[in-house]
Amino acid sequence: MADFPTVRLRRLRRTPTLRRMVRETSVSVNDFIYPLFVEEGKNIRKEIDAMPGVYRFSPDTLAAEIKEIAALGIPGVILFGIPATKDETGSSALEPDGVVPQAIKTIKDAAPELVVVTDVCLCEYTSHGHCGVIENGCVVNDATLPLLGEMAAVHAAAGADVIAPSDMMDGRIGVVREKLDQSGFQDVPVMAYAAKYASAFYGPFREAAGSAPQFGDRRSYQMDPANAREALREVAADIAEGADMVMVKPAMAYLDIIRRVRETFDHPLAAYNVSGEYSMIKAAALKGWIDEKRVAMELLTAIKRAGADLILTYHARDAARWLNEKE
Ligand SMILES: [Zn+2]
């Protein structure tokens, strides 16, 4: 093995073009899925306090936003619904003309080629803000499953291209797959939030989606941030139940999990660059403490380098613009 001075690693860093030629990882607009919050009502376009540049839209104001997203070349969006009414079992999640089905129709009219992923979980629709049905103060697993299956079928019937269950109940992927197949949607893929951690980085999202739990927390169903081997069991279980794609959430503090999943499974892997990660960058950039573009692109590159194929990110619109600029 040659050594210094024969070996000089700096030789290939000398010019921008040389660096571009030997670059191992590149982030592309094709990697992005842009999260959208859709709220029941009319004429709503409300910026989320803790997430500058991210808005809640009512279905009627969504079309302009969708056209911009499609024009930037972003291939997909993921929808989170905020219903007008909430109850104990999240029944507004199952309405065929609910806020998400309405939004899907708007999107399909505005940009038919855009892939519409829908988040399937009850927490935005339940009065208590938990991801499942409550009995005796506990989130019960098995009673929640048929509701998730039903919600998935409602979204598929409205035209969703991909169903993304995010609840972390055991067995949900199998139940969702079976319900989709029985309902004639055997060609609609499932992207499982497979390794989803009970993370404090979700804070700003809960403001955005109005889904903070009214009591307790989500640690009895979402994963313990300290566990890595368990993530592989979660991913394996979801794949065995029929997941077409899997996800790790959050991304920034879980790059090792992304890497482990990448090395163990061949399924397309998504990573969710969550609200808290976005808000930290935005807040520091607003203070003038960091360079927003460089920090955001460095993070997106790191997520890709760790092994993600797809990145769900609130930076998608800005990053698409940055990627289209000449260096
Ligand atoms: Zn949930």
Coordinates of C-alpha atoms and ligand atoms in Angstrom, one line a residue:
M1 CA 0.0 0.0 0.0
A2 CA 1.3 3.4 -1.0
D3 CA 1.6 6.1 1.5
F4 CA 2.4 9.8 1.8
P5 CA 4.0 11.4 -0.2
T6 CA 2.9 9.1 -3.0
V7 CA -0.6 9.3 -1.8
R8 CA -2.1 12.8 -1.7
L9 CA -5.9 12.7 -1.2
R10 CA -6.1 16.4 -1.8
R11 CA -5.3 16.0 -5.5
L12 CA -8.9 15.1 -6.3
R13 CA -10.2 18.1 -4.3
R14 CA -8.4 20.7 -6.3
T15 CA -11.2 22.1 -8.5
P16 CA -15.0 22.1 -8.4
T17 CA -15.2 19.9 -11.5
L18 CA -12.8 17.3 -10.1
R19 CA -14.8 17.3 -6.9
R20 CA -18.0 16.9 -8.9
M21 CA -16.5 13.9 -10.8
V22 CA -15.5 11.9 -7.7
R23 CA -18.6 12.8 -5.6
E24 CA -20.0 9.6 -4.2
T25 CA -23.5 10.8 -3.2
S26 CA -25.8 13.2 -5.0
V27 CA -29.2 14.5 -3.9
S28 CA -31.7 14.9 -6.6
V29 CA -35.2 16.4 -6.8
N30 CA -36.3 12.9 -7.7
D31 CA -35.6 11.8 -4.1
F32 CA -38.1 14.2 -2.5
I33 CA -41.6 13.7 -1.1
Y34 CA -43.1 17.0 0.1
P35 CA -45.4 16.8 3.2
L36 CA -48.6 18.9 3.0
F37 CA -51.1 19.7 5.7
V38 CA -54.6 19.9 4.5
E39 CA -57.3 21.4 6.7
E40 CA -61.0 21.0 6.3
G41 CA -62.6 24.4 5.4
K42 CA -62.4 27.1 2.8
N43 CA -59.9 29.7 1.9
I44 CA -57.2 28.6 4.4
R45 CA -53.5 29.3 3.7
K46 CA -52.0 29.6 7.2
E47 CA -48.3 29.6 7.9
I48 CA -47.3 27.3 10.8
D49 CA -45.5 29.4 13.5
A50 CA -42.7 27.0 14.2
M51 CA -42.2 26.0 10.6
P52 CA -41.6 29.1 8.5
G53 CA -42.5 28.5 4.8
V54 CA -44.8 25.6 5.6
Y55 CA -48.6 26.2 5.4
R56 CA -51.9 24.6 6.2
F57 CA -54.1 24.6 3.1
S58 CA -57.8 23.9 2.7
P59 CA -58.5 21.7 -0.4
D60 CA -59.7 24.8 -2.4
T61 CA -56.4 26.7 -2.0
L62 CA -54.2 23.7 -2.7
A63 CA -54.2 23.8 -6.5
A64 CA -51.7 26.7 -6.9
E65 CA -49.3 25.1 -4.4
I66 CA -49.5 21.7 -6.2
K67 CA -48.8 23.3 -9.6
E68 CA -45.6 24.9 -8.2
I69 CA -44.5 21.6 -6.6
A70 CA -45.0 19.8 -9.8
A71 CA -43.2 22.5 -11.8
L72 CA -40.2 22.2 -9.5
G73 CA -40.0 18.5 -10.5
I74 CA -40.8 17.1 -7.1
P75 CA -42.3 13.7 -7.8
G76 CA -44.5 13.2 -4.8
V77 CA -46.4 14.7 -1.8
I78 CA -47.6 13.1 1.4
L79 CA -50.9 14.3 2.8
F80 CA -51.8 14.9 6.5
G81 CA -55.5 15.7 7.1
I82 CA -56.8 18.0 9.7
P83 CA -60.5 17.4 10.0
A84 CA -63.2 19.8 11.2
T85 CA -64.4 17.4 13.9
K86 CA -62.6 14.9 16.1
D87 CA -64.0 12.1 18.3
E88 CA -62.9 9.2 20.4
T89 CA -62.4 6.8 17.5
G90 CA -61.3 9.3 14.8
S91 CA -64.4 8.6 12.7
S92 CA -63.8 11.6 10.4
A93 CA -60.8 9.7 9.1
L94 CA -63.2 7.2 7.4
E95 CA -65.4 9.7 5.5
P96 CA -65.2 9.2 1.8
D97 CA -65.6 12.9 1.2
G98 CA -63.3 13.9 4.1
V99 CA -60.5 16.4 3.9
V100 CA -57.9 14.0 2.5
P101 CA -60.1 12.5 -0.2
Q102 CA -61.1 16.1 -1.2
A103 CA -57.4 17.1 -1.4
I104 CA -56.5 14.0 -3.5
K105 CA -59.1 15.0 -6.0
T106 CA -57.8 18.6 -6.1
I107 CA -54.2 17.3 -6.6
K108 CA -55.2 14.9 -9.4
D109 CA -56.9 17.7 -11.2
A110 CA -54.0 20.1 -10.8
A111 CA -51.1 17.7 -11.5
P112 CA -52.2 14.2 -12.5
E113 CA -48.7 12.9 -12.7
L114 CA -47.8 13.8 -9.1
V115 CA -47.6 10.8 -6.8
V116 CA -49.9 11.2 -3.9
V117 CA -48.9 9.4 -0.7
T118 CA -51.4 9.5 2.2
D119 CA -50.5 9.2 5.8
V120 CA -52.8 6.7 7.5
C121 CA -53.1 7.2 11.2
L122 CA -55.9 8.2 13.6
C123 CA -54.1 10.8 15.7
E124 CA -55.1 13.8 13.7
Y125 CA -58.7 12.7 13.9
T126 CA -59.1 11.5 17.5
S127 CA -60.2 13.9 20.3
H128 CA -57.5 12.4 22.5
G129 CA -54.7 12.8 19.9
H130 CA -53.5 9.2 20.1
C131 CA -52.9 7.0 17.1
G132 CA -55.4 4.3 18.1
V133 CA -58.6 3.5 20.0
I134 CA -58.4 4.0 23.8
E135 CA -59.7 1.5 26.3
N136 CA -59.1 2.0 30.0
G137 CA -56.6 4.7 29.3
C138 CA -54.5 2.5 27.0
V139 CA -54.1 2.6 23.2
V140 CA -55.4 -0.8 22.2
N141 CA -53.7 -2.5 19.3
D142 CA -56.1 -5.0 17.7
A143 CA -59.3 -2.8 17.9
T144 CA -57.4 -0.1 16.0
L145 CA -56.4 -2.3 13.0
P146 CA -59.7 -2.4 11.2
L147 CA -60.1 1.4 11.3
L148 CA -56.6 1.8 9.7
G149 CA -57.6 -0.7 7.0
E150 CA -60.8 1.2 6.4
M151 CA -59.0 4.5 6.2
A152 CA -56.5 3.1 3.7
A153 CA -59.3 1.9 1.5
V154 CA -61.0 5.3 1.6
H155 CA -57.8 7.0 0.5
A156 CA -57.2 4.5 -2.3
A157 CA -60.8 4.9 -3.5
A158 CA -60.2 8.7 -3.6
G159 CA -57.1 8.1 -5.8
A160 CA -54.2 7.9 -3.5
D161 CA -51.1 6.3 -5.2
V162 CA -49.3 5.1 -2.1
I163 CA -50.7 4.3 1.4
A164 CA -48.4 5.1 4.3
P165 CA -49.5 3.8 7.7
S166 CA -47.7 5.7 10.5
D167 CA -49.4 4.5 13.6
M168 CA -46.9 1.8 14.8
M169 CA -49.7 -0.7 15.8
D170 CA -48.5 -4.3 15.5
G171 CA -50.0 -6.1 12.5
R172 CA -51.3 -3.0 10.7
I173 CA -49.4 -3.5 7.5
G174 CA -51.0 -6.9 7.0
V175 CA -54.5 -5.6 7.8
V176 CA -54.0 -2.6 5.5
R177 CA -52.7 -4.8 2.6
E178 CA -55.6 -7.3 3.0
K179 CA -58.2 -4.5 3.1
L180 CA -56.7 -2.8 0.0
D181 CA -56.7 -6.1 -1.8
Q182 CA -60.3 -6.9 -0.9
S183 CA -61.4 -3.5 -2.0
G184 CA -59.9 -3.8 -5.5
F185 CA -56.7 -1.8 -4.8
Q186 CA -54.2 -4.7 -5.1
D187 CA -52.0 -2.4 -7.2
V188 CA -51.7 0.4 -4.6
P189 CA -48.4 0.1 -2.8
V190 CA -47.8 0.4 1.0
M191 CA -45.0 2.5 2.4
A192 CA -44.7 1.5 6.0
Y193 CA -43.4 3.9 8.7
A194 CA -41.5 0.8 9.8
A195 CA -39.0 2.2 12.4
K196 CA -40.8 5.2 13.9
Y197 CA -39.3 6.5 17.1
A198 CA -41.1 8.3 20.0
S199 CA -39.2 11.5 19.2
A200 CA -39.2 15.0 20.6
F201 CA -38.3 16.2 17.1
Y202 CA -42.0 15.8 16.1
G203 CA -42.9 18.9 18.3
P204 CA -43.6 21.5 15.5
F205 CA -45.6 18.9 13.5
R206 CA -48.1 18.5 16.3
E207 CA -48.8 22.2 16.2
A208 CA -49.1 21.9 12.4
A209 CA -51.5 18.9 12.5
G210 CA -53.2 19.6 15.9
S211 CA -52.3 16.1 16.9
A212 CA -50.6 16.4 20.3
P213 CA -51.8 13.6 22.7
Q214 CA -54.2 15.0 25.3
F215 CA -52.7 12.6 27.9
G216 CA -49.6 10.5 28.3
D217 CA -47.3 10.1 25.3
R218 CA -46.7 7.7 22.4
R219 CA -43.9 5.6 24.0
S220 CA -46.1 2.5 24.4
Y221 CA -46.3 2.2 20.6
Q222 CA -43.6 4.2 19.0
M223 CA -40.0 2.9 19.3
D224 CA -37.5 3.8 22.1
P225 CA -34.8 6.1 20.6
A226 CA -32.2 3.9 22.3
N227 CA -33.0 0.8 20.2
A228 CA -31.4 -0.1 16.9
R229 CA -31.7 -3.9 16.6
E230 CA -35.4 -3.6 17.3
A231 CA -35.7 -1.4 14.2
L232 CA -34.6 -4.3 12.1
R233 CA -37.3 -6.4 13.6
E234 CA -39.9 -3.7 13.0
V235 CA -38.8 -3.4 9.3
A236 CA -38.7 -7.2 8.9
A237 CA -42.2 -7.5 10.3
D238 CA -43.6 -4.9 8.0
I239 CA -41.9 -6.4 5.0
A240 CA -43.3 -9.9 5.9
E241 CA -46.8 -8.3 6.1
G242 CA -46.5 -6.9 2.6
A243 CA -44.8 -3.4 2.8
D244 CA -43.5 -2.4 -0.6
M245 CA -41.3 0.4 0.9
V246 CA -40.2 1.1 4.4
M247 CA -39.3 4.2 6.3
V248 CA -37.1 5.4 9.2
K249 CA -38.4 8.4 11.1
P250 CA -36.9 10.8 12.2
A251 CA -33.8 11.0 10.0
M252 CA -31.1 13.3 11.4
A253 CA -30.5 11.6 14.8
Y254 CA -31.1 8.1 13.2
L255 CA -28.7 8.0 10.4
D256 CA -27.2 4.8 11.8
I257 CA -30.7 3.2 11.7
I258 CA -31.0 4.2 8.0
R259 CA -27.6 2.6 7.3
R260 CA -28.5 -0.6 9.1
V261 CA -31.8 -1.0 7.3
R262 CA -30.1 -0.2 4.0
E263 CA -27.6 -3.0 4.6
T264 CA -30.1 -5.5 5.7
F265 CA -33.0 -5.1 3.3
D266 CA -33.3 -4.4 -0.4
H267 CA -36.7 -2.6 -0.3
P268 CA -36.9 1.1 -1.3
L269 CA -36.1 3.0 1.9
A270 CA -37.5 6.4 2.8
A271 CA -36.4 8.6 5.6
Y272 CA -38.5 11.3 7.2
N273 CA -36.6 14.6 7.8
V274 CA -39.0 15.7 10.5
S275 CA -40.5 19.0 11.6
G276 CA -38.1 19.6 14.5
E277 CA -35.1 19.1 12.2
Y278 CA -36.5 21.6 9.8
S279 CA -37.4 24.1 12.5
M280 CA -34.0 24.0 14.1
I281 CA -32.3 24.9 10.7
K282 CA -34.9 27.6 10.0
A283 CA -34.6 29.2 13.4
A284 CA -30.8 29.3 13.4
A285 CA -30.9 30.6 9.8
L286 CA -33.3 33.4 10.8
K287 CA -31.0 34.4 13.6
G288 CA -28.1 34.5 11.0
W289 CA -26.3 31.8 12.9
I290 CA -26.0 29.3 10.0
D291 CA -26.2 29.3 6.2
E292 CA -29.6 27.7 5.6
K293 CA -29.0 26.4 2.1
R294 CA -25.6 24.8 2.9
V295 CA -26.8 23.2 6.2
A296 CA -30.0 21.9 4.7
M297 CA -28.2 20.4 1.7
E298 CA -25.5 18.9 3.9
L299 CA -28.2 17.2 6.0
L300 CA -30.1 15.9 2.9
T301 CA -26.8 14.6 1.5
A302 CA -26.1 12.9 4.8
I303 CA -29.5 11.2 4.8
K304 CA -28.9 10.0 1.2
R305 CA -25.3 8.9 2.1
A306 CA -26.7 6.9 5.0
G307 CA -28.7 4.9 2.5
A308 CA -32.1 6.5 2.0
D309 CA -33.6 6.3 -1.5
L310 CA -36.4 8.8 -0.7
I311 CA -36.5 11.8 1.7
L312 CA -39.7 13.2 3.1
T313 CA -38.7 16.7 3.8
Y314 CA -40.1 20.2 4.4
H315 CA -37.0 21.5 2.6
A316 CA -38.1 19.9 -0.7
R317 CA -39.4 23.1 -2.3
D318 CA -36.3 25.2 -1.4
A319 CA -33.9 22.3 -2.1
A320 CA -35.5 21.7 -5.6
R321 CA -34.9 25.4 -6.4
W322 CA -31.3 25.2 -5.1
L323 CA -30.6 22.1 -7.1
N324 CA -31.9 23.8 -10.2
E325 CA -29.6 26.8 -9.7
K326 CA -26.2 26.7 -11.3
E327 CA -23.4 26.3 -8.8
Ligands
ZN1 ZN -50.4 8.9 14.6

